[in-house]
JSON list of C-alpha atoms in Angstrom, two decimals:
[
{"chain": "Z", "resi": 1, "resn": "MET", "atom": "CA", "xyz": [-0.45, 0.47, -0.37]},
{"chain": "Z", "resi": 2, "resn": "GLN", "atom": "CA", "xyz": [1.19, 3.89, -0.36]},
{"chain": "Z", "resi": 3, "resn": "PRO", "atom": "CA", "xyz": [2.66, 5.12, 1.85]},
{"chain": "Z", "resi": 4, "resn": "VAL", "atom": "CA", "xyz": [0.09, 7.72, 3.93]},
{"chain": "Z", "resi": 5, "resn": "THR", "atom": "CA", "xyz": [0.82, 10.35, 6.13]},
{"chain": "Z", "resi": 6, "resn": "LEU", "atom": "CA", "xyz": [-0.82, 10.32, 9.44]},
{"chain": "Z", "resi": 7, "resn": "LYS", "atom": "CA", "xyz": [-3.67, 13.49, 9.32]},
{"chain": "Z", "resi": 8, "resn": "GLU", "atom": "CA", "xyz": [-4.80, 11.23, 5.03]},
{"chain": "Z", "resi": 9, "resn": "GLN", "atom": "CA", "xyz": [-5.05, 8.26, 8.12]},
{"chain": "Z", "resi": 10, "resn": "THR", "atom": "CA", "xyz": [-6.96, 9.80, 10.78]},
{"chain": "Z", "resi": 11, "resn": "GLU", "atom": "CA", "xyz": [-9.21, 11.71, 6.98]},
{"chain": "Z", "resi": 12, "resn": "SER", "atom": "CA", "xyz": [-9.37, 8.23, 6.05]},
{"chain": "Z", "resi": 13, "resn": "ILE", "atom": "CA", "xyz": [-10.98, 6.97, 9.23]},
{"chain": "Z", "resi": 14, "resn": "ARG", "atom": "CA", "xyz": [-13.44, 9.93, 10.10]},
{"chain": "Z", "resi": 15, "resn": "SER", "atom": "CA", "xyz": [-14.23, 9.78, 7.06]},
{"chain": "Z", "resi": 16, "resn": "PHE", "atom": "CA", "xyz": [-15.72, 6.02, 6.88]},
{"chain": "Z", "resi": 17, "resn": "LYS", "atom": "CA", "xyz": [-16.85, 7.90, 9.82]},
{"chain": "Z", "resi": 18, "resn": "SER", "atom": "CA", "xyz": [-19.12, 9.35, 9.25]},
{"chain": "Z", "resi": 19, "resn": "THR", "atom": "CA", "xyz": [-20.46, 7.73, 5.85]},
{"chain": "Z", "resi": 20, "resn": "ILE", "atom": "CA", "xyz": [-21.02, 4.30, 8.24]},
{"chain": "Z", "resi": 21, "resn": "ARG", "atom": "CA", "xyz": [-23.01, 6.80, 10.51]},
{"chain": "Z", "resi": 22, "resn": "LYS", "atom": "CA", "xyz": [-25.25, 8.33, 7.57]},
{"chain": "Z", "resi": 23, "resn": "CYS", "atom": "CA", "xyz": [-26.28, 4.84, 6.60]},
{"chain": "Z", "resi": 24, "resn": "GLU", "atom": "CA", "xyz": [-26.85, 3.66, 8.85]},
{"chain": "Z", "resi": 25, "resn": "THR", "atom": "CA", "xyz": [-29.58, 7.29, 9.82]},
{"chain": "Z", "resi": 26, "resn": "ALA", "atom": "CA", "xyz": [-30.26, 6.09, 6.02]},
{"chain": "Z", "resi": 27, "resn": "LEU", "atom": "CA", "xyz": [-31.41, 2.65, 7.85]},
{"chain": "Z", "resi": 28, "resn": "ALA", "atom": "CA", "xyz": [-32.83, 3.66, 10.13]},
{"chain": "Z", "resi": 29, "resn": "GLN", "atom": "CA", "xyz": [-35.85, 5.24, 8.69]},
{"chain": "Z", "resi": 30, "resn": "MET", "atom": "CA", "xyz": [-35.70, 3.64, 5.55]},
{"chain": "Z", "resi": 31, "resn": "ASN", "atom": "CA", "xyz": [-36.95, 0.59, 7.97]},
{"chain": "Z", "resi": 32, "resn": "GLU", "atom": "CA", "xyz": [-39.78, 2.63, 9.84]},
{"chain": "Z", "resi": 33, "resn": "LYS", "atom": "CA", "xyz": [-41.28, 3.71, 6.18]},
{"chain": "Z", "resi": 34, "resn": "ARG", "atom": "CA", "xyz": [-40.63, -0.56, 5.31]},
{"chain": "Z", "resi": 35, "resn": "SER", "atom": "CA", "xyz": [-38.82, 0.29, 1.85]},
{"chain": "Z", "resi": 36, "resn": "ASN", "atom": "CA", "xyz": [-36.25, -2.47, 0.36]},
{"chain": "Z", "resi": 37, "resn": "THR", "atom": "CA", "xyz": [-33.38, -2.43, 2.64]},
{"chain": "Z", "resi": 38, "resn": "VAL", "atom": "CA", "xyz": [-30.80, -5.14, 0.48]},
{"chain": "Z", "resi": 39, "resn": "LEU", "atom": "CA", "xyz": [-29.10, -2.61, -1.04]},
{"chain": "Z", "resi": 40, "resn": "LEU", "atom": "CA", "xyz": [-28.06, -0.35, 1.29]},
{"chain": "Z", "resi": 41, "resn": "GLU", "atom": "CA", "xyz": [-27.55, -3.00, 4.24]},
{"chain": "Z", "resi": 42, "resn": "LYS", "atom": "CA", "xyz": [-24.75, -4.11, 1.40]},
{"chain": "Z", "resi": 43, "resn": "ARG", "atom": "CA", "xyz": [-23.28, -0.49, 1.38]},
{"chain": "Z", "resi": 44, "resn": "LEU", "atom": "CA", "xyz": [-23.32, -0.58, 4.75]},
{"chain": "Z", "resi": 45, "resn": "ASN", "atom": "CA", "xyz": [-21.44, -4.09, 5.39]},
{"chain": "Z", "resi": 46, "resn": "ALA", "atom": "CA", "xyz": [-18.66, -3.34, 3.14]},
{"chain": "Z", "resi": 47, "resn": "LEU", "atom": "CA", "xyz": [-17.68, 0.61, 5.20]},
{"chain": "Z", "resi": 48, "resn": "ASN", "atom": "CA", "xyz": [-17.50, -1.37, 7.98]},
{"chain": "Z", "resi": 49, "resn": "ILE", "atom": "CA", "xyz": [-15.16, -4.20, 6.63]},
{"chain": "Z", "resi": 50, "resn": "GLY", "atom": "CA", "xyz": [-13.51, -1.18, 4.63]},
{"chain": "Z", "resi": 51, "resn": "LEU", "atom": "CA", "xyz": [-13.02, 0.56, 7.85]},
{"chain": "Z", "resi": 52, "resn": "GLN", "atom": "CA", "xyz": [-11.38, -2.36, 9.32]},
{"chain": "Z", "resi": 53, "resn": "MET", "atom": "CA", "xyz": [-9.69, -3.21, 6.34]},
{"chain": "Z", "resi": 54, "resn": "LEU", "atom": "CA", "xyz": [-7.35, 0.04, 6.98]},
{"chain": "Z", "resi": 55, "resn": "GLU", "atom": "CA", "xyz": [-7.17, 0.54, 10.53]},
{"chain": "Z", "resi": 56, "resn": "ALA", "atom": "CA", "xyz": [-5.88, -3.05, 9.82]},
{"chain": "Z", "resi": 57, "resn": "VAL", "atom": "CA", "xyz": [-3.18, -2.09, 7.91]},
{"chain": "Z", "resi": 58, "resn": "TRP", "atom": "CA", "xyz": [-2.79, 1.01, 9.07]},
{"chain": "Z", "resi": 59, "resn": "HIS", "atom": "CA", "xyz": [-2.29, -1.24, 12.72]},
{"chain": "Z", "resi": 60, "resn": "ARG", "atom": "CA", "xyz": [-1.07, -4.32, 12.09]},
{"chain": "Z", "resi": 61, "resn": "LYS", "atom": "CA", "xyz": [-3.86, -6.70, 13.31]},
{"chain": "Z", "resi": 62, "resn": "LEU", "atom": "CA", "xyz": [-5.25, -9.29, 10.94]},
{"chain": "Z", "resi": 63, "resn": "LEU", "atom": "CA", "xyz": [-9.36, -9.22, 9.64]},
{"chain": "Z", "resi": 64, "resn": "PRO", "atom": "CA", "xyz": [-11.51, -12.89, 9.71]},
{"chain": "Z", "resi": 65, "resn": "TYR", "atom": "CA", "xyz": [-12.68, -12.19, 6.03]},
{"chain": "Z", "resi": 66, "resn": "ASP", "atom": "CA", "xyz": [-12.14, -14.88, 3.74]},
{"chain": "Z", "resi": 67, "resn": "GLN", "atom": "CA", "xyz": [-10.93, -13.39, -0.34]},
{"chain": "Z", "resi": 68, "resn": "GLU", "atom": "CA", "xyz": [-14.37, -15.01, -1.59]},
{"chain": "Z", "resi": 69, "resn": "LYS", "atom": "CA", "xyz": [-16.04, -12.23, 1.39]},
{"chain": "Z", "resi": 70, "resn": "LEU", "atom": "CA", "xyz": [-12.47, -9.50, 0.51]},
{"chain": "Z", "resi": 71, "resn": "ALA", "atom": "CA", "xyz": [-14.39, -9.25, -2.72]},
{"chain": "Z", "resi": 72, "resn": "GLU", "atom": "CA", "xyz": [-17.41, -8.69, -2.71]},
{"chain": "Z", "resi": 73, "resn": "VAL", "atom": "CA", "xyz": [-16.67, -5.97, 0.08]},
{"chain": "Z", "resi": 74, "resn": "ARG", "atom": "CA", "xyz": [-14.86, -4.71, -3.26]},
{"chain": "Z", "resi": 75, "resn": "GLU", "atom": "CA", "xyz": [-16.88, -4.82, -5.71]},
{"chain": "Z", "resi": 76, "resn": "VAL", "atom": "CA", "xyz": [-19.66, -2.55, -3.62]},
{"chain": "Z", "resi": 77, "resn": "LEU", "atom": "CA", "xyz": [-16.85, -0.45, -2.79]},
{"chain": "Z", "resi": 78, "resn": "ALA", "atom": "CA", "xyz": [-15.80, 0.43, -6.05]},
{"chain": "Z", "resi": 79, "resn": "GLY", "atom": "CA", "xyz": [-19.72, 0.56, -6.85]},
{"chain": "Z", "resi": 80, "resn": "MET", "atom": "CA", "xyz": [-20.00, 3.32, -4.27]},
{"chain": "Z", "resi": 81, "resn": "LEU", "atom": "CA", "xyz": [-16.07, 5.07, -5.38]},
{"chain": "Z", "resi": 82, "resn": "LEU", "atom": "CA", "xyz": [-18.50, 5.60, -9.01]},
{"chain": "Z", "resi": 83, "resn": "SER", "atom": "CA", "xyz": [-21.55, 6.98, -7.64]},
{"chain": "Z", "resi": 84, "resn": "ILE", "atom": "CA", "xyz": [-19.28, 9.41, -5.55]},
{"chain": "Z", "resi": 85, "resn": "GLU", "atom": "CA", "xyz": [-16.94, 10.58, -8.07]},
{"chain": "Z", "resi": 86, "resn": "LYS", "atom": "CA", "xyz": [-20.67, 11.53, -9.99]},
{"chain": "Z", "resi": 87, "resn": "ALA", "atom": "CA", "xyz": [-21.32, 13.51, -6.99]},
{"chain": "Z", "resi": 88, "resn": "TYR", "atom": "CA", "xyz": [-18.36, 15.38, -7.01]},
{"chain": "Z", "resi": 89, "resn": "ALA", "atom": "CA", "xyz": [-17.92, 15.67, -10.82]},
{"chain": "Z", "resi": 90, "resn": "ASN", "atom": "CA", "xyz": [-21.20, 17.83, -9.44]},
{"chain": "Z", "resi": 91, "resn": "GLN", "atom": "CA", "xyz": [-20.09, 19.89, -7.30]},
{"chain": "Z", "resi": 92, "resn": "LYS", "atom": "CA", "xyz": [-19.27, 23.70, -7.05]},
{"chain": "Z", "resi": 93, "resn": "GLU", "atom": "CA", "xyz": [-15.30, 24.31, -6.38]},
{"chain": "Z", "resi": 94, "resn": "GLY", "atom": "CA", "xyz": [-14.28, 24.66, -2.68]},
{"chain": "Z", "resi": 95, "resn": "SER", "atom": "CA", "xyz": [-17.71, 24.42, -1.99]},
{"chain": "Z", "resi": 96, "resn": "PRO", "atom": "CA", "xyz": [-18.17, 21.98, 1.34]},
{"chain": "Z", "resi": 97, "resn": "GLN", "atom": "CA", "xyz": [-19.83, 19.03, -0.48]},
{"chain": "Z", "resi": 98, "resn": "LYS", "atom": "CA", "xyz": [-16.76, 18.50, -2.86]},
{"chain": "Z", "resi": 99, "resn": "THR", "atom": "CA", "xyz": [-14.33, 18.64, 0.45]},
{"chain": "Z", "resi": 100, "resn": "LEU", "atom": "CA", "xyz": [-16.64, 15.60, 1.77]},
{"chain": "Z", "resi": 101, "resn": "LEU", "atom": "CA", "xyz": [-16.33, 13.92, -1.04]},
{"chain": "Z", "resi": 102, "resn": "GLU", "atom": "CA", "xyz": [-12.99, 14.48, -1.84]},
{"chain": "Z", "resi": 103, "resn": "ARG", "atom": "CA", "xyz": [-12.15, 12.55, 1.93]},
{"chain": "Z", "resi": 104, "resn": "ARG", "atom": "CA", "xyz": [-14.41, 9.92, 0.74]},
{"chain": "Z", "resi": 105, "resn": "ILE", "atom": "CA", "xyz": [-13.01, 9.42, -2.79]},
{"chain": "Z", "resi": 106, "resn": "LYS", "atom": "CA", "xyz": [-9.56, 9.10, -0.78]},
{"chain": "Z", "resi": 107, "resn": "SER", "atom": "CA", "xyz": [-10.91, 6.88, 1.86]},
{"chain": "Z", "resi": 108, "resn": "LEU", "atom": "CA", "xyz": [-13.06, 4.35, -0.78]},
{"chain": "Z", "resi": 109, "resn": "GLU", "atom": "CA", "xyz": [-9.14, 4.10, -2.66]},
{"chain": "Z", "resi": 110, "resn": "LEU", "atom": "CA", "xyz": [-6.92, 3.37, 0.16]},
{"chain": "Z", "resi": 111, "resn": "ALA", "atom": "CA", "xyz": [-9.67, 0.41, 1.14]},
{"chain": "Z", "resi": 112, "resn": "ILE", "atom": "CA", "xyz": [-9.90, -0.96, -2.22]},
{"chain": "Z", "resi": 113, "resn": "GLN", "atom": "CA", "xyz": [-6.25, -0.70, -2.31]},
{"chain": "Z", "resi": 114, "resn": "ALA", "atom": "CA", "xyz": [-5.19, -2.54, 1.30]},
{"chain": "Z", "resi": 115, "resn": "ILE", "atom": "CA", "xyz": [-8.01, -5.00, -0.43]},
{"chain": "Z", "resi": 116, "resn": "ASP", "atom": "CA", "xyz": [-5.95, -5.28, -3.35]},
{"chain": "Z", "resi": 117, "resn": "ASP", "atom": "CA", "xyz": [-2.49, -5.26, -1.87]},
{"chain": "Z", "resi": 118, "resn": "HIS", "atom": "CA", "xyz": [-4.25, -8.20, 0.67]},
{"chain": "Z", "resi": 119, "resn": "ALA", "atom": "CA", "xyz": [-5.29, -10.53, -2.20]},
{"chain": "Z", "resi": 120, "resn": "SER", "atom": "CA", "xyz": [-2.42, -9.87, -3.56]},
{"chain": "Z", "resi": 121, "resn": "LYS", "atom": "CA", "xyz": [-0.04, -11.22, -1.14]},
{"chain": "Z", "resi": 122, "resn": "ASN", "atom": "CA", "xyz": [-2.49, -13.92, 0.31]},
{"chain": "Z", "resi": 123, "resn": "PHE", "atom": "CA", "xyz": [-2.49, -15.53, -3.83]},
{"chain": "Z", "resi": 124, "resn": "LYS", "atom": "CA", "xyz": [1.92, -15.33, -3.55]},
{"chain": "Z", "resi": 125, "resn": "SER", "atom": "CA", "xyz": [1.37, -16.46, -0.32]},
{"chain": "Z", "resi": 126, "resn": "HIS", "atom": "CA", "xyz": [-0.63, -20.03, -2.43]},
{"chain": "Z", "resi": 127, "resn": "ASP", "atom": "CA", "xyz": [1.75, -19.88, -5.42]},
{"chain": "Z", "resi": 128, "resn": "THR", "atom": "CA", "xyz": [2.96, -23.06, -5.71]},
{"chain": "Z", "resi": 129, "resn": "PHE", "atom": "CA", "xyz": [6.42, -22.14, -8.27]}
]
C-alpha cells in the first residue's frame, strides 16, 4: 500500500465513520417506511469492512475475512466510488460538499488498494511455482 500520512489516515477513518453513520441513519428511516434496504445494507456492511481493512493495515492487525468476502466488499466499494466521483464532478469548486466528497473518494480508494494488496499477498503465499 502506498505510504499514507497520519493526517490522511485520520481523515480517511473519520470519513468512513461519517459515511457509516449516514448510512445507519438512512437505514433506520427506510426500515420505518418498510422500504427495500438490501442495497443499503450491502453498502453499510462493505463500509464497515473497508474501515476495518484500513485500521488493520495501519495498525498491523489480522482480519477474519476470506478472499471471497473481501472481493465482494471490493466490488461494492468500487461501485460506491463511481457514484461519489459522479457527484463530485457536479460540485462547485471550494464547496464544503466537494471537500467532503474528496475525502470519501480518498478513503474508498485507500480501502480498495488495501483489499487489492491483501489479495495479492494472499495469492503469492498460495503460489506453488
